């Protein structure tokens, strides 16, 4: 007995331990004797929760309404995916952490609150435990017991958890067509005559109309068929390729003031041939005199009829001055006529002249452009805006007439090669040929007044609009406000998530409101959670502790408490308030029943299967995540998504629920560790007062983790860390899956409808219009025709033969409603010309003529060697506007050398010329072009098969025999750049000004010949490619499929995020390690015989111990919190233990237990 008594003594003697003054009154006595309310259950805190939930509800609805009104919250990008998926989840997880304390305090205080209201049986008070069961079970039990605060707090936790799950699907990224969004636009040109020079007006404006009308090429930037306008673009370069920008800009519109004229006089010509040519070789002309009410002309020569040997119809335009009395100015005269032949004479039977005075207006209009290529999507003149006639200073009717005439002259040569397509019309001037290309007409239309005027005015407006854009504008850099419409990735708010979250938040507000009424507060004098607090309260409840002293197991504990009613009450004891738990028994029979079973049983805080699942479940999820990610990575997604309905919520919510399941098991492990921690400290022995003052259940997890680390409670710290990591699962899983427009390569094949003709092409001349197309491409940056790209042409592919090789079936796009194009990658044959140029020695170049005696030109002669018997084309004439300049920089190209023998068909001379007879600054080279066939890696847009890019495999180049490369110099339009001291022909003008592949330093530097040859070859290749596109094709000799891959971006794929996967895997792995430490590092066997989370269970461990004696807890101690106890020295210097004590009692007491009895 003495030994046992010794073991129960503290290691510090009573003399060494500070002794509290039992007569000392508590400081602030009035406050000290107030029943305890945890801060988390204070009305202001709960009201703050309600306000927070109301704010969340309002913000959610505002976000949803804003999203609906503005087609999303903002324009976002997939790279910001994690910001808007993680943020809402993280916010609600923080709220969930604080609400967890509301739940704990409600569960903890419910038995006390039940006893505080009235006497309750043990099952409704002392034996009540809401902490250890799963909270869903606790919720239903509490509802059954009418402990509403517990049920509501658990319901709140479940609702917040559900809220967190729904928040993972609150936002989504979706493609939305935005309309009329304000933006800043920048005009790149403005109407101004500062750049106008009549000498620089060439055939390009007229030929641009031909390109649009004949070859369906787009109009140049800043023009339509009727208008020229200030071109503009978006200052925001990140608007996307499908963006349409709209701005209010100046519109130039050419107009005519017309009146009907008449034929006054004409002269006839005898068409009988006086030689060998015959009448078919005579170009008849006539001197015409025309007049209108406001203008009369002098006789002027007009060539109207090409072949007068038959009756014919013609139309042309003339530019004449008015010469009548009092008449001034010039007129544009549109003329249609019929010619009848009678023997050697011909007569004009019908003539329809229309006199027009050109004008123009500048007005405002709304222009919509595709941002990707500046082509016009829509043009709307604004009727309510003021129009200004002839508003460009220096540009009047005479400038328009001169410019129109120059452009028609410059375009005459290439345009004359196109047949009219109507044998009843024998002659059309250039303007009417252009009109016929855009909208073919018959002969009768030329003599119906309104029809003829519409034809004439339409062609006039189109050409002058091109002139205005090219010559009546100067560069500008001015900003103005406009709008844009674009398909953007917008951050959308999902309605289902919104409605679910709003319902949950409304329910949470109601939960808080009810909890304000039924809070389980003011039921205890202090926090009963720590063992120190419970011991202080029980120190005044000797009847209860005596009844439970020595209870060996749960069965006996229940038996001892059966039949009693228990109440917590405040009493006056020796003039001071005291709190105790009083028992009342029926008939005042408080005799303790005999224990039927004295065998001690051990309580397990958590089941073995729970521990196994807690460890294996994360491992299985990690394996599943990695397998799914590898599948997603290999196939650009886990599968195709074909529906925009509620199926999208499956991959949003199910992963979140799985991670929620992991959190439930992890929380169970941690709860077990927190419950056991103070008892493990006591079991190890020599525990100080701080051990029994500790209650991790009442702490936020992060704070609990820090405390555990500070106190070197590493097992508890590990379980706390797993709980801290757990919310990251819910956050990260919200970004695990997303839908993306995935580019999925699919093997396909396609057939060609033609092959390359090895025997095509005339040696000279061309009537296909290919020189015109090529010139427009390089001079006006017009788009490439189909099946050509840069220097190359490809076979014509049949879109209907595109076959999916995986199923050997016709290809079908995954998303037929998508506007996005798939990309078809093929390796196909292509043709390309090789210029094959060689430097021409300087001694082979001589000067036949130089400026003298009023002449303004040089004539250069090329000597091509004895094997070349050229009879024309070996001389080049350089015309200069300033022949007396010290130096004239020039460049001339020809591919019209007529020859027999071994002559180069193409030659280039360039360099500098002086007024004397020197050729020292002249350089040249000759070329013998031939066609090569190469293999090209081509990318086509599907549908439509427009070429997006082509690259040549130079190792596959081989000659394409039998094909003669044509000459086209004679049919090229007049594109000049001969101002000042420059004298460049059309070919060099394009290289110098339009393509910018050469500059003046290249021309004057003799060492720069490789650069000149490369630039010449590139331009020549582009021009010849258009000829090959027309004349180098024939029917296929065999059906040869071309295999390739089609990357289909219209597929919407469910993609697993690598970042989220790695985060989840890392977190799950860390949680698994933490769970292993918690499971295997915590001793759970033979620690506690009874669950300590009920009042009776914890009392059983304290009953009969010296801790409950009045010399340990003096009167009034039950009103002190742990801080006050420490200040007063209560428990200071004592050590505590858990184990076997005297009388074979197992529990907590002061001193060191008899450990030898632990296993007995």
mmCIF file of N, CA and C in Angstrom, residues 919-976:
data_model
loop_
_atom_site.group_PDB
_atom_site.id
_atom_site.type_symbol
_atom_site.label_atom_id
_atom_site.label_comp_id
_atom_site.label_asym_id
_atom_site.label_seq_id
_atom_site.Cartn_x
_atom_site.Cartn_y
_atom_site.Cartn_z
ATOM 1 N N UNK A 919 28.584 52.378 -120.340
ATOM 2 C CA UNK A 919 27.780 51.284 -119.760
ATOM 3 C C UNK A 919 28.459 50.696 -118.525
ATOM 4 N N UNK A 920 29.349 51.467 -117.928
ATOM 5 C CA UNK A 920 30.112 50.935 -116.801
ATOM 6 C C UNK A 920 29.229 50.608 -115.597
ATOM 7 N N UNK A 921 28.082 51.258 -115.491
ATOM 8 C CA UNK A 921 27.198 50.991 -114.346
ATOM 9 C C UNK A 921 26.088 50.012 -114.654
ATOM 10 N N UNK A 922 26.144 49.379 -115.824
ATOM 11 C CA UNK A 922 25.081 48.473 -116.242
ATOM 12 C C UNK A 922 25.494 47.033 -115.945
ATOM 13 N N UNK A 923 24.563 46.267 -115.347
ATOM 14 C CA UNK A 923 24.776 44.847 -115.046
ATOM 15 C C UNK A 923 23.632 44.051 -115.656
ATOM 16 N N UNK A 924 23.851 42.799 -115.861
ATOM 17 C CA UNK A 924 22.787 41.991 -116.451
ATOM 18 C C UNK A 924 23.006 40.517 -116.270
ATOM 19 N N UNK A 925 21.961 39.771 -116.510
ATOM 20 C CA UNK A 925 22.040 38.309 -116.514
ATOM 21 C C UNK A 925 20.946 37.774 -117.427
ATOM 22 N N UNK A 926 21.176 36.608 -117.926
ATOM 23 C CA UNK A 926 20.208 35.937 -118.789
ATOM 24 C C UNK A 926 19.735 34.672 -118.102
ATOM 25 N N UNK A 927 18.547 34.209 -118.496
ATOM 26 C CA UNK A 927 17.949 33.051 -117.825
ATOM 27 C C UNK A 927 17.354 32.104 -118.860
ATOM 28 N N UNK A 928 17.480 30.824 -118.567
ATOM 29 C CA UNK A 928 16.843 29.775 -119.371
ATOM 30 C C UNK A 928 15.916 28.982 -118.447
ATOM 31 N N UNK A 929 14.730 29.499 -118.233
ATOM 32 C CA UNK A 929 13.844 28.880 -117.241
ATOM 33 C C UNK A 929 13.336 27.516 -117.691
ATOM 34 N N UNK A 930 13.102 26.690 -116.728
ATOM 35 C CA UNK A 930 12.468 25.396 -116.963
ATOM 36 C C UNK A 930 11.639 25.049 -115.738
ATOM 37 N N UNK A 931 10.733 24.101 -115.928
ATOM 38 C CA UNK A 931 9.803 23.735 -114.865
ATOM 39 C C UNK A 931 10.336 22.519 -114.116
ATOM 40 N N UNK A 932 10.243 22.581 -112.788
ATOM 41 C CA UNK A 932 10.591 21.452 -111.930
ATOM 42 C C UNK A 932 9.341 20.912 -111.255
ATOM 43 N N UNK A 933 9.365 19.631 -110.987
ATOM 44 C CA UNK A 933 8.354 19.038 -110.112
ATOM 45 C C UNK A 933 9.012 18.743 -108.773
ATOM 46 N N UNK A 934 8.325 19.119 -107.702
ATOM 47 C CA UNK A 934 8.863 18.917 -106.356
ATOM 48 C C UNK A 934 7.775 18.284 -105.499
ATOM 49 N N UNK A 935 8.198 17.733 -104.391
ATOM 50 C CA UNK A 935 7.256 17.272 -103.370
ATOM 51 C C UNK A 935 7.120 18.393 -102.336
ATOM 52 N N UNK A 936 5.879 18.737 -102.037
ATOM 53 C CA UNK A 936 5.623 19.842 -101.105
ATOM 54 C C UNK A 936 4.756 19.347 -99.953
ATOM 55 N N UNK A 937 5.086 19.809 -98.786
ATOM 56 C CA UNK A 937 4.259 19.538 -97.606
ATOM 57 C C UNK A 937 3.239 20.668 -97.506
ATOM 58 N N UNK A 938 1.997 20.339 -97.810
ATOM 59 C CA UNK A 938 0.950 21.354 -97.913
ATOM 60 C C UNK A 938 -0.064 21.182 -96.789
ATOM 61 N N UNK A 939 -0.571 22.311 -96.337
ATOM 62 C CA UNK A 939 -1.639 22.319 -95.341
ATOM 63 C C UNK A 939 -2.842 23.020 -95.939
ATOM 64 N N UNK A 940 -3.990 22.325 -95.969
ATOM 65 C CA UNK A 940 -5.227 22.860 -96.519
ATOM 66 C C UNK A 940 -6.241 23.046 -95.396
ATOM 67 N N UNK A 941 -7.079 24.066 -95.540
ATOM 68 C CA UNK A 941 -8.204 24.250 -94.621
ATOM 69 C C UNK A 941 -9.386 23.448 -95.140
ATOM 70 N N UNK A 942 -10.015 22.718 -94.234
ATOM 71 C CA UNK A 942 -11.201 21.941 -94.612
ATOM 72 C C UNK A 942 -12.370 22.408 -93.748
ATOM 73 N N UNK A 943 -13.540 22.644 -94.391
ATOM 74 C CA UNK A 943 -13.858 22.466 -95.814
ATOM 75 C C UNK A 943 -13.356 23.621 -96.656
ATOM 76 N N UNK A 944 -13.384 23.446 -97.965
ATOM 77 C CA UNK A 944 -12.941 24.454 -98.914
ATOM 78 C C UNK A 944 -11.602 24.155 -99.526
ATOM 79 N N UNK A 945 -10.720 23.489 -98.783
ATOM 80 C CA UNK A 945 -9.382 23.128 -99.248
ATOM 81 C C UNK A 945 -8.578 24.334 -99.713
ATOM 82 N N UNK A 946 -8.691 25.443 -98.971
ATOM 83 C CA UNK A 946 -7.816 26.578 -99.242
ATOM 84 C C UNK A 946 -6.432 26.274 -98.679
ATOM 85 N N UNK A 947 -5.417 26.591 -99.464
ATOM 86 C CA UNK A 947 -4.054 26.309 -99.044
ATOM 87 C C UNK A 947 -3.659 27.306 -97.950
ATOM 88 N N UNK A 948 -3.177 26.769 -96.830
ATOM 89 C CA UNK A 948 -2.726 27.601 -95.721
ATOM 90 C C UNK A 948 -1.217 27.803 -95.735
ATOM 91 N N UNK A 949 -0.493 26.773 -96.111
ATOM 92 C CA UNK A 949 0.962 26.886 -96.164
ATOM 93 C C UNK A 949 1.503 25.762 -97.021
ATOM 94 N N UNK A 950 2.692 26.008 -97.570
ATOM 95 C CA UNK A 950 3.376 24.977 -98.361
ATOM 96 C C UNK A 950 4.876 25.150 -98.163
ATOM 97 N N UNK A 951 5.543 24.046 -97.943
ATOM 98 C CA UNK A 951 6.997 24.046 -97.877
ATOM 99 C C UNK A 951 7.515 22.964 -98.799
ATOM 100 N N UNK A 952 8.612 23.269 -99.480
ATOM 101 C CA UNK A 952 9.153 22.375 -100.503
ATOM 102 C C UNK A 952 10.265 21.525 -99.917
ATOM 103 N N UNK A 953 10.232 20.251 -100.241
ATOM 104 C CA UNK A 953 11.351 19.363 -99.948
ATOM 105 C C UNK A 953 12.314 19.460 -101.131
ATOM 106 N N UNK A 954 13.365 20.283 -100.982
ATOM 107 C CA UNK A 954 14.255 20.566 -102.108
ATOM 108 C C UNK A 954 14.955 19.312 -102.616
ATOM 109 N N UNK A 955 15.070 18.297 -101.783
ATOM 110 C CA UNK A 955 15.750 17.077 -102.224
ATOM 111 C C UNK A 955 14.933 16.294 -103.244
ATOM 112 N N UNK A 956 13.653 16.632 -103.385
ATOM 113 C CA UNK A 956 12.783 15.900 -104.323
ATOM 114 C C UNK A 956 12.683 16.579 -105.674
ATOM 115 N N UNK A 957 13.406 17.670 -105.893
ATOM 116 C CA UNK A 957 13.273 18.448 -107.136
ATOM 117 C C UNK A 957 13.768 17.646 -108.328
ATOM 118 N N UNK A 958 12.975 17.619 -109.400
ATOM 119 C CA UNK A 958 13.376 16.960 -110.642
ATOM 120 C C UNK A 958 12.774 17.727 -111.812
ATOM 121 N N UNK A 959 13.442 17.733 -112.965
ATOM 122 C CA UNK A 959 12.921 18.481 -114.117
ATOM 123 C C UNK A 959 11.580 17.922 -114.568
ATOM 124 N N UNK A 960 10.771 18.816 -115.081
ATOM 125 C CA UNK A 960 9.469 18.432 -115.641
ATOM 126 C C UNK A 960 9.567 18.617 -117.146
ATOM 127 N N UNK A 961 9.969 17.568 -117.872
ATOM 128 C CA UNK A 961 10.341 17.722 -119.284
ATOM 129 C C UNK A 961 9.130 18.013 -120.171
ATOM 130 N N UNK A 962 9.415 18.655 -121.277
ATOM 131 C CA UNK A 962 8.415 18.834 -122.317
ATOM 132 C C UNK A 962 7.526 20.040 -122.161
ATOM 133 N N UNK A 963 7.666 20.776 -121.086
ATOM 134 C CA UNK A 963 6.774 21.914 -120.870
ATOM 135 C C UNK A 963 7.528 23.203 -121.158
ATOM 136 N N UNK A 964 6.957 24.006 -122.038
ATOM 137 C CA UNK A 964 7.586 25.269 -122.419
ATOM 138 C C UNK A 964 7.082 26.391 -121.529
ATOM 139 N N UNK A 965 8.006 27.094 -120.905
ATOM 140 C CA UNK A 965 7.623 28.215 -120.061
ATOM 141 C C UNK A 965 7.243 29.386 -120.943
ATOM 142 N N UNK A 966 6.085 29.956 -120.759
ATOM 143 C CA UNK A 966 5.624 31.015 -121.653
ATOM 144 C C UNK A 966 6.305 32.344 -121.379
ATOM 145 N N UNK A 967 6.208 33.236 -122.348
ATOM 146 C CA UNK A 967 6.588 34.623 -122.148
ATOM 147 C C UNK A 967 5.343 35.441 -121.906
ATOM 148 N N UNK A 968 5.409 36.377 -120.997
ATOM 149 C CA UNK A 968 4.199 37.144 -120.677
ATOM 150 C C UNK A 968 4.470 38.629 -120.532
ATOM 151 N N UNK A 969 5.681 39.079 -120.888
ATOM 152 C CA UNK A 969 5.984 40.498 -120.737
ATOM 153 C C UNK A 969 5.016 41.356 -121.529
ATOM 154 N N UNK A 970 4.663 40.890 -122.716
ATOM 155 C CA UNK A 970 3.822 41.697 -123.587
ATOM 156 C C UNK A 970 2.417 41.883 -123.040
ATOM 157 N N UNK A 971 1.999 41.000 -122.154
ATOM 158 C CA UNK A 971 0.636 41.105 -121.626
ATOM 159 C C UNK A 971 0.601 41.582 -120.186
ATOM 160 N N UNK A 972 1.741 41.971 -119.617
ATOM 161 C CA UNK A 972 1.742 42.485 -118.257
ATOM 162 C C UNK A 972 1.176 43.894 -118.203
ATOM 163 N N UNK A 973 0.491 44.216 -117.144
ATOM 164 C CA UNK A 973 -0.035 45.579 -117.022
ATOM 165 C C UNK A 973 1.091 46.578 -116.809
ATOM 166 N N UNK A 974 0.746 47.829 -117.076
ATOM 167 C CA UNK A 974 1.721 48.904 -116.915
ATOM 168 C C UNK A 974 1.733 49.340 -115.449
ATOM 169 N N UNK A 975 2.776 48.905 -114.729
ATOM 170 C CA UNK A 975 2.952 49.292 -113.331
ATOM 171 C C UNK A 975 4.299 49.990 -113.251
ATOM 172 N N UNK A 976 4.278 51.288 -113.060
ATOM 173 C CA UNK A 976 5.512 52.055 -113.215
ATOM 174 C C UNK A 976 6.005 52.600 -111.890
#
